[in-house]
Short mmCIF file of C-alpha atoms in Angstrom, two decimals:
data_model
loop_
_atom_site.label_atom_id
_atom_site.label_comp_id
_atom_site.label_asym_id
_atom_site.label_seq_id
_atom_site.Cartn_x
_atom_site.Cartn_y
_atom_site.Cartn_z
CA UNK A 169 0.00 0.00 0.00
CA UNK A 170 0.93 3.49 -1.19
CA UNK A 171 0.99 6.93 0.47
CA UNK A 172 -2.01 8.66 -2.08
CA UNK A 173 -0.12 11.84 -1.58
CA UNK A 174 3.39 10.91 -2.44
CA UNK A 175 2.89 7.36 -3.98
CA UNK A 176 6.01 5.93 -2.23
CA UNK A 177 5.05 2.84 -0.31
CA UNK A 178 4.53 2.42 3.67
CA UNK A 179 7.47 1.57 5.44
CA UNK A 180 8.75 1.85 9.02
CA UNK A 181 10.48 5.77 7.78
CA UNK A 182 6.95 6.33 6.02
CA UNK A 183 4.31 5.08 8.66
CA UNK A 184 0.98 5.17 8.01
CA UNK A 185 -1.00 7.42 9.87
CA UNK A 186 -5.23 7.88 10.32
CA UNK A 187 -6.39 11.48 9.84
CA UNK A 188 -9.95 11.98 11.93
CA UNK A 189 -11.75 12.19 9.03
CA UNK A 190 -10.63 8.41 7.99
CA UNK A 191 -8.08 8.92 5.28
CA UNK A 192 -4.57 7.65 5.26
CA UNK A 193 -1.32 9.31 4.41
CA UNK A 194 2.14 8.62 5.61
CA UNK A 195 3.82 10.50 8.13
CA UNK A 196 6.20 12.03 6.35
CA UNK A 197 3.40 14.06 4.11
CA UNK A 198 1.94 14.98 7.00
CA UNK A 199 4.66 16.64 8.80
CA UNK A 200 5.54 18.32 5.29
CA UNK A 201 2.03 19.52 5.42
CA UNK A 202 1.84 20.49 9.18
CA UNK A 203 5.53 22.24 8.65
CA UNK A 204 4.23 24.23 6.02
CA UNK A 205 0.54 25.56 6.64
CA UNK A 206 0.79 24.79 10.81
CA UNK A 207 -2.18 22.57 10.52
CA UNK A 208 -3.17 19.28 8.51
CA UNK A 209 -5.84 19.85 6.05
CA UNK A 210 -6.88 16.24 4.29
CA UNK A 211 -5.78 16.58 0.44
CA UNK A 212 -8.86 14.31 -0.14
CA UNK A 213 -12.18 15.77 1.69
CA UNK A 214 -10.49 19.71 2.89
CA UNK A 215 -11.25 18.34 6.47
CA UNK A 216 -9.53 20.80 8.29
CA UNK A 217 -8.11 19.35 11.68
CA UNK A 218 -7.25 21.56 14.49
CA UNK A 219 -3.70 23.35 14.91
CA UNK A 220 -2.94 21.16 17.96
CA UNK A 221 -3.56 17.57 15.51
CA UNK A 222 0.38 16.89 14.63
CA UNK A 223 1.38 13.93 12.50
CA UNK A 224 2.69 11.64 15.29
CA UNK A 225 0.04 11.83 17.50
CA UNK A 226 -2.53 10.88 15.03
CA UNK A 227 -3.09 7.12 15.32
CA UNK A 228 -1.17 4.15 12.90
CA UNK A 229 -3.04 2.48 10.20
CA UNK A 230 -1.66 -1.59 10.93
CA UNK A 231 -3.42 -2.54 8.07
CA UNK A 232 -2.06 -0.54 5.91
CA UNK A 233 1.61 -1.17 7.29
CA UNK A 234 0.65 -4.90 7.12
CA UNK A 235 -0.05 -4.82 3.61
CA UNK A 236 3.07 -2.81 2.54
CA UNK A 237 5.92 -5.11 4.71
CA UNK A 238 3.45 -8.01 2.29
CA UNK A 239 3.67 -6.62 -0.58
CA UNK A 240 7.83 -4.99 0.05
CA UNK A 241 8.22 -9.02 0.93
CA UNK A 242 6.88 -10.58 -1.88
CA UNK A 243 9.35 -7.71 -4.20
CA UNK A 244 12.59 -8.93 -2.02
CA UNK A 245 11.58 -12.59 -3.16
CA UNK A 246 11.06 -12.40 -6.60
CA UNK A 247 8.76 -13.73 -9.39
CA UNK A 248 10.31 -17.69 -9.39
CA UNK A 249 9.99 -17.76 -5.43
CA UNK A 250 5.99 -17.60 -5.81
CA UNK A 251 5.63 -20.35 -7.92
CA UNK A 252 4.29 -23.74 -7.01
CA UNK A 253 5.82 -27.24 -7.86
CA UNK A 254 4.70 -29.82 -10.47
#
């Protein structure tokens, strides 16, 4: 699974994180975001969360980091490793 803002995939550097209104975007985004406009705003529905919502106290999506270590996993092991025997 992919940031939607930056398309770079979850990772322990880029951790997924829940805004209030329900959307995901990595944390990294959202401290761009919060560095720049001293707020996070939600690219997606222009929720506009209060000043005192920063990036790492907003809660982390485990599904979404579960699917990303799958998916970075299943890269790392190649096409061959995937296949079944005859």
């Amino acid at each position: 699974m992919e940031c939607p803002m930056c398309y770079e995939f979850y990772a322990l550097d880029r951790v997924a994180r829940n805004l209030l209104c329900g959307h995901t975007y990595c944390t990294i985004c959202l401290e761009t975001m919060y560095k720049v406009s001293k707020r996070i705003e939600c690219p997606i529905c222009r929720t506009k969360h209060e000043p005192n919502v920063k990036p790492n106290n907003l809660s982390k999506n485990f599904v979404a980091m579960d699917l990303a270590s799958k998916h970075l996993e299943e890269q790392q092991a190649g096409p061959f490793n995937n296949q079944k025997n005859i």
